[in-house]
Every structure is written in structure tokens, then in C-alpha cells.
XYZ file of N, CA, C and O in Angstrom:
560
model
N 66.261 94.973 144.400
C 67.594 95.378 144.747
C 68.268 95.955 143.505
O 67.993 95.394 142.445
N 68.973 96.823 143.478
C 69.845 97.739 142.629
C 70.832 96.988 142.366
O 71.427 96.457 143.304
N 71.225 96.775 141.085
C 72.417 96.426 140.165
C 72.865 97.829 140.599
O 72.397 98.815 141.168
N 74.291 97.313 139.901
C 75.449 98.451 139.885
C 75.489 99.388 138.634
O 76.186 100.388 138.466
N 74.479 98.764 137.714
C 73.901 99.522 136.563
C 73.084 100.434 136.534
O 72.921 101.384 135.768
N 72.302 99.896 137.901
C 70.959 100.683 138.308
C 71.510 102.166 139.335
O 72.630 102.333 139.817
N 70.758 102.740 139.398
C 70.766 104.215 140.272
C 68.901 104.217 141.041
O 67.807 104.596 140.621
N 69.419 103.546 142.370
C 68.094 103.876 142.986
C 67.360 105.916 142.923
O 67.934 106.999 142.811
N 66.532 105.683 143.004
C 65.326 107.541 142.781
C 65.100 107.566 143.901
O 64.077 106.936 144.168
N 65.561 107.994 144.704
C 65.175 108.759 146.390
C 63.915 109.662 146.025
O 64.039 110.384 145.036
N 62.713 109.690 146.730
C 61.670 110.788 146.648
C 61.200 110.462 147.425
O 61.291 109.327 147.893
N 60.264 111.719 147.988
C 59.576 111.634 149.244
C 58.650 111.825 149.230
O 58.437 113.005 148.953
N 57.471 111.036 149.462
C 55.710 111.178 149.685
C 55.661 109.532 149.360
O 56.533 108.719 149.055
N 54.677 109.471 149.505
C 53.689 108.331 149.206
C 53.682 107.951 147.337
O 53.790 108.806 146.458
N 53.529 106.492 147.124
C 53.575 106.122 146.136
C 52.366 105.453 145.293
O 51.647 104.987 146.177
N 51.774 105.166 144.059
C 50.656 104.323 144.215
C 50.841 103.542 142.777
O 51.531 104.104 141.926
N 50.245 102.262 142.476
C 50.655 101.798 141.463
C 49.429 101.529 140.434
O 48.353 101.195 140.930
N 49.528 101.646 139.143
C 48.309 101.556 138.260
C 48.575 100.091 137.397
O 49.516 99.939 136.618
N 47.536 99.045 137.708
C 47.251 98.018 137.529
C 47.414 97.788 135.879
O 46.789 98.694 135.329
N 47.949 97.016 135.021
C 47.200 97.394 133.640
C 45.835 96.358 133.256
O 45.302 96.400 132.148
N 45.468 95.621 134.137
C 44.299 95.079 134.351
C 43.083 96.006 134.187
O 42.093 95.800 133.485
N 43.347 97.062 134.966
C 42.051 97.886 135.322
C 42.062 99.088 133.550
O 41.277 99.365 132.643
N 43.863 99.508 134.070
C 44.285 100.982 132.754
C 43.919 100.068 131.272
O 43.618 100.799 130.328
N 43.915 98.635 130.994
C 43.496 98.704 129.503
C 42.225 97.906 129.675
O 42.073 96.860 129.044
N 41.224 98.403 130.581
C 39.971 97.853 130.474
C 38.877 98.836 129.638
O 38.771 100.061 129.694
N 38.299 98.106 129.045
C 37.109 98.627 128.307
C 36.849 99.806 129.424
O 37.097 100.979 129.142
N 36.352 99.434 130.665
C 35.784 100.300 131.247
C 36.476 102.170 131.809
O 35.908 103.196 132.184
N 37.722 101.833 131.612
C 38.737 102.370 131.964
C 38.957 103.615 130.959
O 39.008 104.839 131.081
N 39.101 102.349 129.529
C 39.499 103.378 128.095
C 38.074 103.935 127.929
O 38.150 104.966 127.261
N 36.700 103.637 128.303
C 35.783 104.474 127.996
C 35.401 106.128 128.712
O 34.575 106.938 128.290
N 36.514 106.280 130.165
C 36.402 107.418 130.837
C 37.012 108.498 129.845
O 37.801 108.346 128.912
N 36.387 109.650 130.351
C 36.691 111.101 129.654
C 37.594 111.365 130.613
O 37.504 110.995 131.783
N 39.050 112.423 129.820
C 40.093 112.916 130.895
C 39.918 113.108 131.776
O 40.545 112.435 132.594
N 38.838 114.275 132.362
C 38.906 114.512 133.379
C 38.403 113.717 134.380
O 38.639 114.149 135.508
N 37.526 112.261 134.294
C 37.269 111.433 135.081
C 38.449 110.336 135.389
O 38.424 109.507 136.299
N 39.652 110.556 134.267
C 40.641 109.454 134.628
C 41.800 110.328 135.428
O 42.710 109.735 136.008
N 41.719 111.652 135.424
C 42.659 112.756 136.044
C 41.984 112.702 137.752
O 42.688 112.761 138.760
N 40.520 112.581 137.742
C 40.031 112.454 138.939
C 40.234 110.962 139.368
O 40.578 110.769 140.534
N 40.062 109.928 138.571
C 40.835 108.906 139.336
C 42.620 108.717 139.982
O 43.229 107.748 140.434
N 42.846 109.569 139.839
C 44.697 109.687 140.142
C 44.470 110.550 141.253
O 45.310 110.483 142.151
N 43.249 111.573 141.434
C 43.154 112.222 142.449
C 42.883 111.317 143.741
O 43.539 111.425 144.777
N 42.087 110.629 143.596
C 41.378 109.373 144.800
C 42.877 108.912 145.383
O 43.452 109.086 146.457
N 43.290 108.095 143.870
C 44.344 107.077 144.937
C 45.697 108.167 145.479
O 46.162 107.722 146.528
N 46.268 109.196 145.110
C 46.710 110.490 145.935
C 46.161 110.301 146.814
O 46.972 109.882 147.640
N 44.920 110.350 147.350
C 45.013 110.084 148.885
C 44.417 109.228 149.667
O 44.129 109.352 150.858
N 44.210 108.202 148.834
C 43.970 106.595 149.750
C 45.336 106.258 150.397
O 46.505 106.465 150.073
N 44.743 105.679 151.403
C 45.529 104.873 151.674
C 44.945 103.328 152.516
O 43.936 103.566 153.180
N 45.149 102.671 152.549
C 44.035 101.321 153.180
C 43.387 101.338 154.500
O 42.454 100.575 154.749
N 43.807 102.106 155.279
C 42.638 102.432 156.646
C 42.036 103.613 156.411
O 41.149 104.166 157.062
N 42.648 103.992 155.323
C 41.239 105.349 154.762
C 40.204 105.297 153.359
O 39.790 106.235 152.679
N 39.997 104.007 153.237
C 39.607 103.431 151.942
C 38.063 103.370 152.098
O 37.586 102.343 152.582
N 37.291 104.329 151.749
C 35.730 104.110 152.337
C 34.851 105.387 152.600
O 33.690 105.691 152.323
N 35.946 106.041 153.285
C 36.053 107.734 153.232
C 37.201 108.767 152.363
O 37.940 109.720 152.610
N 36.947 108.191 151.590
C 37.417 108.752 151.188
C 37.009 110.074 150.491
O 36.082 109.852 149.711
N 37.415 111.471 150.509
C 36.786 112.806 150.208
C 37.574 113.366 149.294
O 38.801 113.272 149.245
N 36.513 114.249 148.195
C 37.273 115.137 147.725
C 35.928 115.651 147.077
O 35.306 114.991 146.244
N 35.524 116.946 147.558
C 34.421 118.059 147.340
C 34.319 118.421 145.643
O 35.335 118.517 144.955
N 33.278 118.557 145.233
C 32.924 118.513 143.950
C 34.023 120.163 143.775
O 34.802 120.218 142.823
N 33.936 121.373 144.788
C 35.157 122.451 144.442
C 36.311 122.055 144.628
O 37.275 122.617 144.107
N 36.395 121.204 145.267
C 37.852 120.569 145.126
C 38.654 120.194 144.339
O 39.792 120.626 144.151
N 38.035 119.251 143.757
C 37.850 118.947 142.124
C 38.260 119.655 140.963
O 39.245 119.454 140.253
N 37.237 120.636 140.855
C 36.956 122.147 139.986
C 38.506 122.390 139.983
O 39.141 122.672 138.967
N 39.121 122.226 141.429
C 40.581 123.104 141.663
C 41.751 122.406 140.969
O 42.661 123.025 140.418
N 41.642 120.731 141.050
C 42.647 119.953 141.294
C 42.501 119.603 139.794
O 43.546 119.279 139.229
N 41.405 119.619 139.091
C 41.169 119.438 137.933
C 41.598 120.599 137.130
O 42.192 120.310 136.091
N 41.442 121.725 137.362
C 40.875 122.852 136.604
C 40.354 122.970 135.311
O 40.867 123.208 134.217
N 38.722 122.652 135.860
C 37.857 122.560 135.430
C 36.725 123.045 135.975
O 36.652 123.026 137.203
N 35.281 123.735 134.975
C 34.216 123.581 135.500
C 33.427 122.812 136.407
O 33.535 121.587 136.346
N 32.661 123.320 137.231
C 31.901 122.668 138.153
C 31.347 121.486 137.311
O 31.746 120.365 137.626
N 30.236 121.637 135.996
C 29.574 120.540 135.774
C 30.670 119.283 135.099
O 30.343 118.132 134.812
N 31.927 119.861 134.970
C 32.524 118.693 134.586
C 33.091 118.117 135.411
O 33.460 116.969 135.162
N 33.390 118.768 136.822
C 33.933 117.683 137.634
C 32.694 116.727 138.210
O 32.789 115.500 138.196
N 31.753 117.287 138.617
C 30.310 116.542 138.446
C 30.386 115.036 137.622
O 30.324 113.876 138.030
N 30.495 115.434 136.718
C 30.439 114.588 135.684
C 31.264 113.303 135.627
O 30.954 112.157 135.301
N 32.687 113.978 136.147
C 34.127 113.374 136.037
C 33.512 112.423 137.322
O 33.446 111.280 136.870
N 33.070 112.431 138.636
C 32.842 111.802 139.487
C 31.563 110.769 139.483
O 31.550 109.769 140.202
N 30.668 111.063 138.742
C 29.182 110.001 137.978
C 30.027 109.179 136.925
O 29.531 108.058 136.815
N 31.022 109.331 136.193
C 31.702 108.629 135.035
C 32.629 107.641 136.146
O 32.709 106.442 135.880
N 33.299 108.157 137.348
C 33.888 106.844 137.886
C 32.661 105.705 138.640
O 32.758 104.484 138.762
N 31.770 106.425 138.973
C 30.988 105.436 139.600
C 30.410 104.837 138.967
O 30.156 103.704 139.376
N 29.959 105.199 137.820
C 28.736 104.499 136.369
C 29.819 102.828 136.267
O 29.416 101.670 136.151
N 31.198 103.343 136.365
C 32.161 102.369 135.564
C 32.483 101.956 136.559
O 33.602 101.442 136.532
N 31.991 101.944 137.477
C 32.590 100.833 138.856
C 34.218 100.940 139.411
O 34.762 100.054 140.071
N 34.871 102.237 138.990
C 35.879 102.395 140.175
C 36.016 103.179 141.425
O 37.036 103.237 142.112
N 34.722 103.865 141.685
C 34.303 104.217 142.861
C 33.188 103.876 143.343
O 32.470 103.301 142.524
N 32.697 104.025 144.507
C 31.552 103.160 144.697
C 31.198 104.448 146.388
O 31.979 104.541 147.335
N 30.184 105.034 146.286
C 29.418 106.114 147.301
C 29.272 105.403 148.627
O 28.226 104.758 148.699
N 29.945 105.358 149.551
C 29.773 105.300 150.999
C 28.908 105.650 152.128
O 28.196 104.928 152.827
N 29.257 107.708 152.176
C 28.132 108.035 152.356
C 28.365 109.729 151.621
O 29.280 110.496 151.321
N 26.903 109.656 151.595
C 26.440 111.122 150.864
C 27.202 112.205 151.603
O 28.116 112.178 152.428
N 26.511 113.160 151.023
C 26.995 114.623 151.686
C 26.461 115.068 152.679
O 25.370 114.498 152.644
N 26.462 115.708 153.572
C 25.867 116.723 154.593
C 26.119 117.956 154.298
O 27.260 118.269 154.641
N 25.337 119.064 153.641
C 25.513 120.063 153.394
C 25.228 121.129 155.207
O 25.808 122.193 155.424
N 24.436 120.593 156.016
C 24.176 121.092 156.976
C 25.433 121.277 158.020
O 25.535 122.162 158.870
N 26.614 119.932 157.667
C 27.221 119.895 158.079
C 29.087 120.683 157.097
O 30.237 120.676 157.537
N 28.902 120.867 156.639
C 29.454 120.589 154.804
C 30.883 119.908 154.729
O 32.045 120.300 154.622
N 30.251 118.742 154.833
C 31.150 117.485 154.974
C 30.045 116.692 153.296
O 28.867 116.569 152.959
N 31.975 116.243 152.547
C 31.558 116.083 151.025
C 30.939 114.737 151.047
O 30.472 114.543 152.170
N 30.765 113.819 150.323
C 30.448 112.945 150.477
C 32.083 111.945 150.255
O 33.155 112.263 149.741
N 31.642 110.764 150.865
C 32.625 109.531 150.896
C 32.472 108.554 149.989
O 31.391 108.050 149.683
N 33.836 108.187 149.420
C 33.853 106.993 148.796
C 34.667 105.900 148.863
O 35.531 105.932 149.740
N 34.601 104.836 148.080
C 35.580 104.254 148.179
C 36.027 103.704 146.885
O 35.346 103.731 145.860
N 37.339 103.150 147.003
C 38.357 102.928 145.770
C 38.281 101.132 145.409
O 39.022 100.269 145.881
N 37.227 100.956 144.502
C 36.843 99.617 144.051
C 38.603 98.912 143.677
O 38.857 97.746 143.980
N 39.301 99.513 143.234
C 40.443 99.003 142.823
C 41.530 98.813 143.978
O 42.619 98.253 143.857
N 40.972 99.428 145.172
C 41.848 98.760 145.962
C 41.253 98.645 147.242
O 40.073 98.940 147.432
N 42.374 98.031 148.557
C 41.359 96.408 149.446
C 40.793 98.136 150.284
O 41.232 99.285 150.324
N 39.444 97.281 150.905
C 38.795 97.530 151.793
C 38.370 96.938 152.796
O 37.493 96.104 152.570
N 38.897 97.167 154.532
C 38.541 97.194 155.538
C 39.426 95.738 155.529
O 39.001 94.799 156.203
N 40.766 95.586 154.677
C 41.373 94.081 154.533
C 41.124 93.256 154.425
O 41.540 92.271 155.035
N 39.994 93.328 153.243
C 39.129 92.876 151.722
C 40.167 93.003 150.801
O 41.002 93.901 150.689
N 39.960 91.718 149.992
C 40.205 92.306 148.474
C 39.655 93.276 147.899
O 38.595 93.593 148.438
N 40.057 94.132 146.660
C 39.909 95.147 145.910
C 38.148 94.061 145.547
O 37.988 92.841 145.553
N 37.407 94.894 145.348
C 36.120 94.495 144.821
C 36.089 94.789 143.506
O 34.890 94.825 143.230
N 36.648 94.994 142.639
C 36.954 95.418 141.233
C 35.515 95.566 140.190
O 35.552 95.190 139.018
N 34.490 96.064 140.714
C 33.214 96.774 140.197
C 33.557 96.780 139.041
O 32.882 96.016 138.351
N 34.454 97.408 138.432
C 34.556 98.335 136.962
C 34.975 96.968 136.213
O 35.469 97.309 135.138
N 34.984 95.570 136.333
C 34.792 94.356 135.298
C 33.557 94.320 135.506
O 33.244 93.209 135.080
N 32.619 94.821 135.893
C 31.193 94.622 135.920
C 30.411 95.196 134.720
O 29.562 94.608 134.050
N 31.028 96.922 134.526
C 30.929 97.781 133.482
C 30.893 96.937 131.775
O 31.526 96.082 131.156
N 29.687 97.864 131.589
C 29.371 97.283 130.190
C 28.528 98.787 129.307
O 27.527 99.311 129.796
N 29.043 99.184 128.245
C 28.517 100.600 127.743
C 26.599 100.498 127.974
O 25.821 99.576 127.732
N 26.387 101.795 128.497
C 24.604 101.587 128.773
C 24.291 101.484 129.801
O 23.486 102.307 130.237
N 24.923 100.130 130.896
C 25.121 99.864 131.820
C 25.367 100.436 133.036
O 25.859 99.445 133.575
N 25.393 101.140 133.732
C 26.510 101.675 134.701
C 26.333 100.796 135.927
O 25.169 100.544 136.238
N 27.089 100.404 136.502
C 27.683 99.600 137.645
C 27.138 100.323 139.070
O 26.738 99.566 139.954
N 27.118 101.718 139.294
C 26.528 102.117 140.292
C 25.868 103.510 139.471
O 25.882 103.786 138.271
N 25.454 104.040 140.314
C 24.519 105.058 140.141
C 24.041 106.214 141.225
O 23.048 106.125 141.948
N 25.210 107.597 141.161
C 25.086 108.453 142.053
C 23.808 109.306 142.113
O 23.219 109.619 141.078
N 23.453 109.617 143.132
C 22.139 110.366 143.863
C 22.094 111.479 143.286
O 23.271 111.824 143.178
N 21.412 112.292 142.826
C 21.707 113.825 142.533
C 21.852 114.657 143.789
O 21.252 114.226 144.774
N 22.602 115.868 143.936
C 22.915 116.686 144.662
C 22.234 117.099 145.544
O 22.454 118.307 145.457
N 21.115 116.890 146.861
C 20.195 117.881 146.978
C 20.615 119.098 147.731
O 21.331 119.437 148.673
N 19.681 119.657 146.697
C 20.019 121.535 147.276
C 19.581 122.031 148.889
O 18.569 121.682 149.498
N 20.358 122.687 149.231
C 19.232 123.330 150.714
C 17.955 123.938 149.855
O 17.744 124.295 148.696
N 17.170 123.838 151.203
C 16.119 124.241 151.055
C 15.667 126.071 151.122
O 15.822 126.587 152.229
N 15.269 126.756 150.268
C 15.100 128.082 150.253
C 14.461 128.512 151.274
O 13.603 127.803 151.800
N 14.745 129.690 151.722
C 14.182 130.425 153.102
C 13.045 131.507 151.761
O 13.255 132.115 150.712
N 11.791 131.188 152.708
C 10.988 132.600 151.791
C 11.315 133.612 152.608
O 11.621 133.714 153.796
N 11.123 134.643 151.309
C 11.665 136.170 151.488
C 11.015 137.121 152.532
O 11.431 138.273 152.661
């Protein structure tokens, strides 16, 4: 509640809050920018009955980041190595639907947060994403 000192901030969208449990964890301070810029991207659009599928296309990324392809790549293997995302399901390129994840730092399916990334230890990685597979070439 607002004191008479205070001035409530009216804004409109959705809100999300950063733990300092998780922000001054080893595992946390060891991400490169653009993997902690891609973690702000996730929780932007979690929300708890969408926690699992959560999407956002490696060009997506590229966009929201602006950045190279292999670094958003990268930026997305650096959250999962460190246990704040965790792969659901893969991609369907046949279909081109990105792959799904979910947000270790917060609840799932009205679960507690599974908090993976206290698991993280340098060397270590906590999970471990699939490499990309390519379609298959048509001969000429």
C-alpha cells in the first residue's frame, strides 16, 4: 500500500521478478550477456500455464538479441549447461515449430520452481542440448 510519500507507477503489460538467489549465483554470474539478455527474453513470455513450452526460435533470438546466429546458439546451450532452462521438446523443422522449454526458475505444471542452475558447477553442465539436425539434402 502507498504512503502519502509514495506515488504508485501505473504501467501496462505483464510484470516479472528477478530472484537475487538465482542473479548472484555462481551459475548466473558465469553466463555471457547475451545468454543473460536471453534469459529476460524467456520470462517476457512465461507465464505459469505456459511454462514448458515455452518458444523462442534460434532467428528470433538473432532479432531480440541483435546478434549473430552462432551466438544466439550459444546464448541458449549457456542457459541450459547452467540449469535455467531445461529442453521439453525439440524442434520440428518439417513442421517449423522451434523447440520448447521450460523456465527452471519458475513453478511448473503447479510445481515448485525446480531450480537446476544450484546444480551448476564450472565443467559441469546441468543439462545438455542436442545439436540442430539439418534436413536432409535432396540429390541434384
Amino acid at each position: 500500500m502507498a504512503t502519502n510519500n509514495q506515488k504508485r507507477i501505473k504501467r501496462r503489460g505483464y510484470w516479472f521478478s528477478i530472484w537475487d538467489e538465482w542473479f548472484e549465483s555462481p551459475a548466473y554470474r558465469d553466463l555471457s550477456l547475451p545468454a543473460r539478455c536471453l534469459l529476460l527474453e524467456f520470462q517476457n513470455i512465461y507465464r505459469p500455464s505456459r511454462n514448458g513450452k515455452l518458444s523462442i526460435s534460434v532467428e528470433n533470438a538473432m532479432e531480440r538479441l541483435g546478434c549473430a546466429k552462432k551466438t544466439a546458439q550459444r546464448a541458449f546451450r549457456e542457459l541450459a549447461e547452467h540449469g535455467f532452462i531445461k529442453l521439453k521438446e525439440g524442434e520440428r523443422w518439417q513442421e517449423r515449430k522451434a523447440r520448447e522449454w521450460a523456465l527452471t526458475i519458475e513453478q511448473l505444471n503447479g510445481h515448485e520452481p525446480t531450480d537446476d542452475w544450484k546444480h551448476w558447477n564450472p565443467g559441469h553442465p546441468v543439462f545438455t542440448v542436442p545439436q540442430k539436425q539439418s534436413p536432409p539434402r535432396r540429390a541434384a
